[in-house]
Amino acid sequence: MIYKTVMKNKILRLSILLILFVFSAPTYAELIFLKQNSTPKYFDSDTKKQGLCDLIYEEMKIRLIEKGVSVRIKPTFFPIKRILAMMSSGEGHVYCGAGRNKKREKLFYYSKYPVYQPSNVLVMHQDDQFLAKNYSDLQKTDFIIGAFFGASSTTFLKSFEGIHVADHFRELDDGLRAVSKKIIPYFYYHDLGLTYLVKESGLPIKLMPTKFRTYKHWLLYSRRLQPQQVDQLDDVLKSMIDDGKIETFQELFFK
């Protein structure tokens, strides 16, 4: 009897502490959406263009404002490492276009629903005729494959034993130029970015037709947000999926 009473008191104290923790976490009066230095997910406002995530942000902002939620989309472009640091500290709350991995799942919330599905592809020199059908084909070669530093797709590529990855590239343009000059034979990233950049570059490069992996990109939420704020963001995203808005945006970039 005494043991049961002690246990009940412990459970009660833990429940009180948990409630205090939840309600002591800040409820942000303004949600801050962050933009990555990754085209065509995001474009500079001066270009008068809108990227895929720009369109998603603007539509979410409209719908959240209708619910009485203040939203600010920071115009500054940040590298992914900086974005993740800002999300961790609470300087930013929402990021569009996140790959999924176990490390990030521990640090952030993911949206309930994906926002689009990219595929990993390779950029190659226009004179190159090599065709790899899968990752196994890449494992059989000694080719050095360039990759974007810190990207989840790069982490996935490096998980294949025998594939030689050079992931020091912090700008996608640098990777494309390295291929055009034959410094490296291939550069690996997702087709959303590479399809656009190859067309715009004017460099003697092309995409290998193989789609090595198709996966999902999500909205990432800061764990500094209250649970009800996360639910509200997911509700808005779900409404955009249900009425076809997300699909309309996707069709502009994945044809």
PDB file of C-alpha atoms in Angstrom, residues 17-250:
ATOM      1  CA  LEU A  17       6.738  18.862 -14.298  1.00  0.00           C
ATOM      2  CA  LEU A  18       5.821  17.792 -17.842  1.00  0.00           C
ATOM      3  CA  ILE A  19       2.880  20.202 -17.921  1.00  0.00           C
ATOM      4  CA  LEU A  20       5.063  23.026 -16.630  1.00  0.00           C
ATOM      5  CA  PHE A  21       7.684  22.262 -19.285  1.00  0.00           C
ATOM      6  CA  VAL A  22       5.157  22.290 -22.118  1.00  0.00           C
ATOM      7  CA  PHE A  23       3.556  25.543 -21.029  1.00  0.00           C
ATOM      8  CA  SER A  24       6.881  27.222 -20.287  1.00  0.00           C
ATOM      9  CA  ALA A  25       8.025  26.713 -23.894  1.00  0.00           C
ATOM     10  CA  PRO A  26       7.518  29.928 -25.871  1.00  0.00           C
ATOM     11  CA  THR A  27       4.543  30.334 -28.166  1.00  0.00           C
ATOM     12  CA  TYR A  28       5.986  32.406 -30.981  1.00  0.00           C
ATOM     13  CA  ALA A  29       3.788  35.323 -31.999  1.00  0.00           C
ATOM     14  CA  GLU A  30       5.315  35.233 -35.476  1.00  0.00           C
ATOM     15  CA  LEU A  31       6.347  32.167 -37.443  1.00  0.00           C
ATOM     16  CA  ILE A  32       9.563  32.620 -39.413  1.00  0.00           C
ATOM     17  CA  PHE A  33       9.991  30.713 -42.675  1.00  0.00           C
ATOM     18  CA  LEU A  34      13.567  30.218 -43.916  1.00  0.00           C
ATOM     19  CA  LYS A  35      14.889  30.148 -47.490  1.00  0.00           C
ATOM     20  CA  GLN A  36      17.842  28.064 -48.665  1.00  0.00           C
ATOM     21  CA  ASN A  37      20.441  29.066 -51.238  1.00  0.00           C
ATOM     22  CA  SER A  38      19.037  26.374 -53.530  1.00  0.00           C
ATOM     23  CA  THR A  39      17.524  27.171 -56.924  1.00  0.00           C
ATOM     24  CA  PRO A  40      14.812  26.485 -58.067  1.00  0.00           C
ATOM     25  CA  LYS A  41      13.409  25.736 -54.623  1.00  0.00           C
ATOM     26  CA  TYR A  42      13.878  29.412 -53.916  1.00  0.00           C
ATOM     27  CA  PHE A  43      14.529  32.495 -56.037  1.00  0.00           C
ATOM     28  CA  ASP A  44      15.706  35.947 -55.063  1.00  0.00           C
ATOM     29  CA  SER A  45      12.735  38.322 -55.099  1.00  0.00           C
ATOM     30  CA  ASP A  46      14.663  40.616 -57.470  1.00  0.00           C
ATOM     31  CA  THR A  47      14.449  37.985 -60.218  1.00  0.00           C
ATOM     32  CA  LYS A  48      10.629  38.220 -60.266  1.00  0.00           C
ATOM     33  CA  LYS A  49      10.554  34.407 -60.272  1.00  0.00           C
ATOM     34  CA  GLN A  50       9.123  32.070 -57.667  1.00  0.00           C
ATOM     35  CA  GLY A  51      10.595  28.710 -56.809  1.00  0.00           C
ATOM     36  CA  LEU A  52       8.647  25.664 -55.734  1.00  0.00           C
ATOM     37  CA  CYS A  53       9.092  26.378 -52.024  1.00  0.00           C
ATOM     38  CA  ASP A  54       8.476  30.095 -52.580  1.00  0.00           C
ATOM     39  CA  LEU A  55       5.036  29.204 -53.931  1.00  0.00           C
ATOM     40  CA  ILE A  56       4.355  26.835 -51.035  1.00  0.00           C
ATOM     41  CA  TYR A  57       5.416  29.473 -48.504  1.00  0.00           C
ATOM     42  CA  GLU A  58       3.243  32.212 -50.014  1.00  0.00           C
ATOM     43  CA  GLU A  59       0.161  29.999 -50.072  1.00  0.00           C
ATOM     44  CA  MET A  60       0.767  28.800 -46.510  1.00  0.00           C
ATOM     45  CA  LYS A  61       1.210  32.394 -45.376  1.00  0.00           C
ATOM     46  CA  ILE A  62      -2.147  33.404 -46.881  1.00  0.00           C
ATOM     47  CA  ARG A  63      -3.952  30.527 -45.197  1.00  0.00           C
ATOM     48  CA  LEU A  64      -2.229  30.997 -41.849  1.00  0.00           C
ATOM     49  CA  ILE A  65      -3.011  34.718 -41.788  1.00  0.00           C
ATOM     50  CA  GLU A  66      -6.669  33.815 -42.328  1.00  0.00           C
ATOM     51  CA  LYS A  67      -6.375  31.791 -39.118  1.00  0.00           C
ATOM     52  CA  GLY A  68      -4.863  34.738 -37.262  1.00  0.00           C
ATOM     53  CA  VAL A  69      -1.256  33.487 -37.421  1.00  0.00           C
ATOM     54  CA  SER A  70       1.471  35.996 -38.261  1.00  0.00           C
ATOM     55  CA  VAL A  71       4.098  34.760 -40.744  1.00  0.00           C
ATOM     56  CA  ARG A  72       7.360  36.289 -41.923  1.00  0.00           C
ATOM     57  CA  ILE A  73       9.274  34.789 -44.832  1.00  0.00           C
ATOM     58  CA  LYS A  74      12.883  35.864 -44.418  1.00  0.00           C
ATOM     59  CA  PRO A  75      14.215  37.011 -47.815  1.00  0.00           C
ATOM     60  CA  THR A  76      17.819  36.093 -47.016  1.00  0.00           C
ATOM     61  CA  PHE A  77      19.233  32.891 -48.493  1.00  0.00           C
ATOM     62  CA  PHE A  78      20.980  30.599 -46.014  1.00  0.00           C
ATOM     63  CA  PRO A  79      23.081  27.449 -46.504  1.00  0.00           C
ATOM     64  CA  ILE A  80      21.475  24.310 -45.134  1.00  0.00           C
ATOM     65  CA  LYS A  81      23.811  24.086 -42.119  1.00  0.00           C
ATOM     66  CA  ARG A  82      22.869  27.607 -41.092  1.00  0.00           C
ATOM     67  CA  ILE A  83      19.174  26.859 -41.559  1.00  0.00           C
ATOM     68  CA  LEU A  84      19.375  23.818 -39.293  1.00  0.00           C
ATOM     69  CA  ALA A  85      21.221  25.850 -36.647  1.00  0.00           C
ATOM     70  CA  MET A  86      18.569  28.583 -36.799  1.00  0.00           C
ATOM     71  CA  MET A  87      15.804  26.011 -36.511  1.00  0.00           C
ATOM     72  CA  SER A  88      17.474  24.497 -33.460  1.00  0.00           C
ATOM     73  CA  SER A  89      17.825  27.854 -31.704  1.00  0.00           C
ATOM     74  CA  GLY A  90      14.333  29.079 -32.563  1.00  0.00           C
ATOM     75  CA  GLU A  91      15.544  31.839 -34.909  1.00  0.00           C
ATOM     76  CA  GLY A  92      13.539  30.119 -37.629  1.00  0.00           C
ATOM     77  CA  HIS A  93      10.552  27.806 -37.444  1.00  0.00           C
ATOM     78  CA  VAL A  94       9.748  26.364 -40.884  1.00  0.00           C
ATOM     79  CA  TYR A  95      11.946  25.120 -43.719  1.00  0.00           C
ATOM     80  CA  CYS A  96      10.633  23.691 -46.995  1.00  0.00           C
ATOM     81  CA  GLY A  97      12.445  20.962 -48.904  1.00  0.00           C
ATOM     82  CA  ALA A  98      14.059  18.781 -46.257  1.00  0.00           C
ATOM     83  CA  GLY A  99      15.281  15.254 -46.847  1.00  0.00           C
ATOM     84  CA  ARG A 100      14.689  12.793 -44.050  1.00  0.00           C
ATOM     85  CA  ASN A 101      17.275  11.059 -41.884  1.00  0.00           C
ATOM     86  CA  LYS A 102      17.481   9.742 -38.326  1.00  0.00           C
ATOM     87  CA  LYS A 103      19.664  12.575 -37.057  1.00  0.00           C
ATOM     88  CA  ARG A 104      17.242  15.234 -38.224  1.00  0.00           C
ATOM     89  CA  GLU A 105      14.263  13.318 -36.857  1.00  0.00           C
ATOM     90  CA  LYS A 106      15.753  13.654 -33.388  1.00  0.00           C
ATOM     91  CA  LEU A 107      16.326  17.389 -33.743  1.00  0.00           C
ATOM     92  CA  PHE A 108      13.247  18.587 -35.621  1.00  0.00           C
ATOM     93  CA  TYR A 109       9.626  17.830 -36.381  1.00  0.00           C
ATOM     94  CA  TYR A 110       8.714  16.706 -39.885  1.00  0.00           C
ATOM     95  CA  SER A 111       5.426  17.601 -41.523  1.00  0.00           C
ATOM     96  CA  LYS A 112       2.882  14.790 -41.659  1.00  0.00           C
ATOM     97  CA  TYR A 113       2.794  15.069 -45.426  1.00  0.00           C
ATOM     98  CA  PRO A 114       5.582  15.423 -48.029  1.00  0.00           C
ATOM     99  CA  VAL A 115       5.603  18.477 -50.285  1.00  0.00           C
ATOM    100  CA  TYR A 116       7.242  16.926 -53.366  1.00  0.00           C
ATOM    101  CA  GLN A 117       9.231  13.913 -54.583  1.00  0.00           C
ATOM    102  CA  PRO A 118      12.630  14.532 -56.186  1.00  0.00           C
ATOM    103  CA  SER A 119      14.913  11.937 -57.755  1.00  0.00           C
ATOM    104  CA  ASN A 120      18.683  11.692 -57.436  1.00  0.00           C
ATOM    105  CA  VAL A 121      20.479  12.059 -60.767  1.00  0.00           C
ATOM    106  CA  LEU A 122      23.984  12.660 -62.120  1.00  0.00           C
ATOM    107  CA  VAL A 123      25.340  15.545 -64.157  1.00  0.00           C
ATOM    108  CA  MET A 124      27.929  14.472 -66.734  1.00  0.00           C
ATOM    109  CA  HIS A 125      29.989  16.096 -69.481  1.00  0.00           C
ATOM    110  CA  GLN A 126      28.150  16.351 -72.792  1.00  0.00           C
ATOM    111  CA  ASP A 127      30.796  14.152 -74.462  1.00  0.00           C
ATOM    112  CA  ASP A 128      30.397  11.358 -71.902  1.00  0.00           C
ATOM    113  CA  GLN A 129      28.318   8.351 -73.004  1.00  0.00           C
ATOM    114  CA  PHE A 130      28.562   6.273 -69.816  1.00  0.00           C
ATOM    115  CA  LEU A 131      25.210   5.069 -68.470  1.00  0.00           C
ATOM    116  CA  ALA A 132      24.894   3.700 -64.955  1.00  0.00           C
ATOM    117  CA  LYS A 133      21.581   1.932 -64.334  1.00  0.00           C
ATOM    118  CA  ASN A 134      21.803   1.863 -60.542  1.00  0.00           C
ATOM    119  CA  TYR A 135      24.072   2.389 -57.537  1.00  0.00           C
ATOM    120  CA  SER A 136      25.635  -1.016 -58.065  1.00  0.00           C
ATOM    121  CA  ASP A 137      27.017   0.176 -61.399  1.00  0.00           C
ATOM    122  CA  LEU A 138      28.610   3.145 -59.656  1.00  0.00           C
ATOM    123  CA  GLN A 139      30.196   0.849 -57.071  1.00  0.00           C
ATOM    124  CA  LYS A 140      31.962  -1.026 -59.850  1.00  0.00           C
ATOM    125  CA  THR A 141      33.776   2.088 -61.096  1.00  0.00           C
ATOM    126  CA  ASP A 142      36.640   4.193 -59.782  1.00  0.00           C
ATOM    127  CA  PHE A 143      34.922   7.425 -60.785  1.00  0.00           C
ATOM    128  CA  ILE A 144      34.914  10.297 -58.324  1.00  0.00           C
ATOM    129  CA  ILE A 145      31.387  11.626 -57.860  1.00  0.00           C
ATOM    130  CA  GLY A 146      30.958  15.171 -56.627  1.00  0.00           C
ATOM    131  CA  ALA A 147      28.179  15.884 -54.137  1.00  0.00           C
ATOM    132  CA  PHE A 148      26.709  18.817 -52.222  1.00  0.00           C
ATOM    133  CA  PHE A 149      28.112  19.242 -48.713  1.00  0.00           C
ATOM    134  CA  GLY A 150      25.645  18.511 -45.910  1.00  0.00           C
ATOM    135  CA  ALA A 151      22.759  17.345 -48.115  1.00  0.00           C
ATOM    136  CA  SER A 152      20.774  14.283 -47.052  1.00  0.00           C
ATOM    137  CA  SER A 153      21.149  12.895 -50.576  1.00  0.00           C
ATOM    138  CA  THR A 154      24.935  13.075 -50.134  1.00  0.00           C
ATOM    139  CA  THR A 155      24.697  11.132 -46.884  1.00  0.00           C
ATOM    140  CA  PHE A 156      22.680   8.475 -48.693  1.00  0.00           C
ATOM    141  CA  LEU A 157      25.218   8.246 -51.544  1.00  0.00           C
ATOM    142  CA  LYS A 158      28.091   7.848 -49.088  1.00  0.00           C
ATOM    143  CA  SER A 159      26.341   4.873 -47.496  1.00  0.00           C
ATOM    144  CA  PHE A 160      27.269   2.749 -50.535  1.00  0.00           C
ATOM    145  CA  GLU A 161      30.616   1.103 -50.003  1.00  0.00           C
ATOM    146  CA  GLY A 162      32.988   1.545 -52.914  1.00  0.00           C
ATOM    147  CA  ILE A 163      31.474   4.739 -54.339  1.00  0.00           C
ATOM    148  CA  HIS A 164      34.088   7.501 -54.249  1.00  0.00           C
ATOM    149  CA  VAL A 165      32.370  10.687 -53.105  1.00  0.00           C
ATOM    150  CA  ALA A 166      33.873  14.191 -53.081  1.00  0.00           C
ATOM    151  CA  ASP A 167      31.398  16.163 -50.962  1.00  0.00           C
ATOM    152  CA  HIS A 168      33.360  19.381 -50.454  1.00  0.00           C
ATOM    153  CA  PHE A 169      31.119  21.339 -52.839  1.00  0.00           C
ATOM    154  CA  ARG A 170      29.198  24.045 -50.988  1.00  0.00           C
ATOM    155  CA  GLU A 171      27.758  25.646 -54.133  1.00  0.00           C
ATOM    156  CA  LEU A 172      25.994  23.649 -56.823  1.00  0.00           C
ATOM    157  CA  ASP A 173      27.478  25.866 -59.528  1.00  0.00           C
ATOM    158  CA  ASP A 174      30.967  24.827 -58.423  1.00  0.00           C
ATOM    159  CA  GLY A 175      30.050  21.180 -58.910  1.00  0.00           C
ATOM    160  CA  LEU A 176      28.679  21.815 -62.394  1.00  0.00           C
ATOM    161  CA  ARG A 177      31.760  23.771 -63.432  1.00  0.00           C
ATOM    162  CA  ALA A 178      34.002  20.976 -62.141  1.00  0.00           C
ATOM    163  CA  VAL A 179      32.164  18.524 -64.406  1.00  0.00           C
ATOM    164  CA  SER A 180      32.316  20.893 -67.393  1.00  0.00           C
ATOM    165  CA  LYS A 181      36.098  21.193 -66.972  1.00  0.00           C
ATOM    166  CA  LYS A 182      36.421  17.415 -66.438  1.00  0.00           C
ATOM    167  CA  ILE A 183      37.933  17.920 -62.995  1.00  0.00           C
ATOM    168  CA  ILE A 184      35.391  15.336 -61.832  1.00  0.00           C
ATOM    169  CA  PRO A 185      33.320  13.136 -64.162  1.00  0.00           C
ATOM    170  CA  TYR A 186      29.974  13.375 -62.323  1.00  0.00           C
ATOM    171  CA  PHE A 187      28.016  15.449 -59.845  1.00  0.00           C
ATOM    172  CA  TYR A 188      25.149  14.001 -57.788  1.00  0.00           C
ATOM    173  CA  TYR A 189      22.083  15.825 -56.502  1.00  0.00           C
ATOM    174  CA  HIS A 190      18.314  15.846 -57.002  1.00  0.00           C
ATOM    175  CA  ASP A 191      16.634  16.534 -60.311  1.00  0.00           C
ATOM    176  CA  LEU A 192      14.630  19.528 -59.057  1.00  0.00           C
ATOM    177  CA  GLY A 193      17.845  21.509 -58.764  1.00  0.00           C
ATOM    178  CA  LEU A 194      19.981  19.962 -61.474  1.00  0.00           C
ATOM    179  CA  THR A 195      17.431  20.018 -64.304  1.00  0.00           C
ATOM    180  CA  TYR A 196      17.043  23.756 -63.904  1.00  0.00           C
ATOM    181  CA  LEU A 197      20.727  24.527 -63.359  1.00  0.00           C
ATOM    182  CA  VAL A 198      21.946  22.474 -66.320  1.00  0.00           C
ATOM    183  CA  LYS A 199      19.558  24.356 -68.631  1.00  0.00           C
ATOM    184  CA  GLU A 200      20.594  27.734 -67.251  1.00  0.00           C
ATOM    185  CA  SER A 201      24.339  27.110 -67.051  1.00  0.00           C
ATOM    186  CA  GLY A 202      25.294  27.171 -70.716  1.00  0.00           C
ATOM    187  CA  LEU A 203      28.037  24.701 -69.841  1.00  0.00           C
ATOM    188  CA  PRO A 204      28.914  21.575 -71.893  1.00  0.00           C
ATOM    189  CA  ILE A 205      27.076  19.292 -69.468  1.00  0.00           C
ATOM    190  CA  LYS A 206      23.934  17.138 -69.445  1.00  0.00           C
ATOM    191  CA  LEU A 207      21.930  14.886 -67.158  1.00  0.00           C
ATOM    192  CA  MET A 208      22.402  11.151 -67.165  1.00  0.00           C
ATOM    193  CA  PRO A 209      18.852   9.790 -67.776  1.00  0.00           C
ATOM    194  CA  THR A 210      18.946   7.371 -64.823  1.00  0.00           C
ATOM    195  CA  LYS A 211      16.874   8.220 -61.749  1.00  0.00           C
ATOM    196  CA  PHE A 212      18.856   6.468 -59.039  1.00  0.00           C
ATOM    197  CA  ARG A 213      16.411   7.052 -56.214  1.00  0.00           C
ATOM    198  CA  THR A 214      13.052   8.773 -55.869  1.00  0.00           C
ATOM    199  CA  TYR A 215      12.187   9.910 -52.383  1.00  0.00           C
ATOM    200  CA  LYS A 216      10.235  12.566 -50.491  1.00  0.00           C
ATOM    201  CA  HIS A 217      10.988  16.085 -49.322  1.00  0.00           C
ATOM    202  CA  TRP A 218       9.135  17.531 -46.372  1.00  0.00           C
ATOM    203  CA  LEU A 219       8.543  20.655 -44.373  1.00  0.00           C
ATOM    204  CA  LEU A 220      10.814  20.824 -41.349  1.00  0.00           C
ATOM    205  CA  TYR A 221       9.551  22.434 -38.131  1.00  0.00           C
ATOM    206  CA  SER A 222      11.549  23.704 -35.178  1.00  0.00           C
ATOM    207  CA  ARG A 223      11.098  21.759 -31.950  1.00  0.00           C
ATOM    208  CA  ARG A 224      10.829  25.141 -30.231  1.00  0.00           C
ATOM    209  CA  LEU A 225       7.286  25.392 -31.543  1.00  0.00           C
ATOM    210  CA  GLN A 226       4.315  24.428 -29.432  1.00  0.00           C
ATOM    211  CA  PRO A 227       2.511  21.205 -30.460  1.00  0.00           C
ATOM    212  CA  GLN A 228      -0.588  23.171 -31.414  1.00  0.00           C
ATOM    213  CA  GLN A 229       1.496  25.338 -33.753  1.00  0.00           C
ATOM    214  CA  VAL A 230       2.889  22.246 -35.452  1.00  0.00           C
ATOM    215  CA  ASP A 231      -0.641  20.852 -35.818  1.00  0.00           C
ATOM    216  CA  GLN A 232      -1.792  24.130 -37.333  1.00  0.00           C
ATOM    217  CA  LEU A 233       0.991  24.064 -39.915  1.00  0.00           C
ATOM    218  CA  ASP A 234       0.130  20.480 -40.824  1.00  0.00           C
ATOM    219  CA  ASP A 235      -3.550  21.357 -41.118  1.00  0.00           C
ATOM    220  CA  VAL A 236      -2.768  24.139 -43.574  1.00  0.00           C
ATOM    221  CA  LEU A 237      -0.486  21.866 -45.601  1.00  0.00           C
ATOM    222  CA  LYS A 238      -3.202  19.193 -45.672  1.00  0.00           C
ATOM    223  CA  SER A 239      -5.731  21.731 -46.966  1.00  0.00           C
ATOM    224  CA  MET A 240      -3.318  22.617 -49.807  1.00  0.00           C
ATOM    225  CA  ILE A 241      -2.977  18.943 -50.699  1.00  0.00           C
ATOM    226  CA  ASP A 242      -6.722  18.323 -50.565  1.00  0.00           C
ATOM    227  CA  ASP A 243      -7.653  21.195 -52.882  1.00  0.00           C
ATOM    228  CA  GLY A 244      -4.885  20.388 -55.388  1.00  0.00           C
ATOM    229  CA  LYS A 245      -2.714  23.436 -54.766  1.00  0.00           C
ATOM    230  CA  ILE A 246       0.404  21.445 -53.943  1.00  0.00           C
ATOM    231  CA  GLU A 247      -0.014  19.307 -57.062  1.00  0.00           C
ATOM    232  CA  THR A 248      -0.368  22.453 -59.177  1.00  0.00           C
ATOM    233  CA  PHE A 249       2.914  23.780 -57.813  1.00  0.00           C
ATOM    234  CA  GLN A 250       4.673  20.447 -58.343  1.00  0.00           C
TER     235      GLN A 250
END
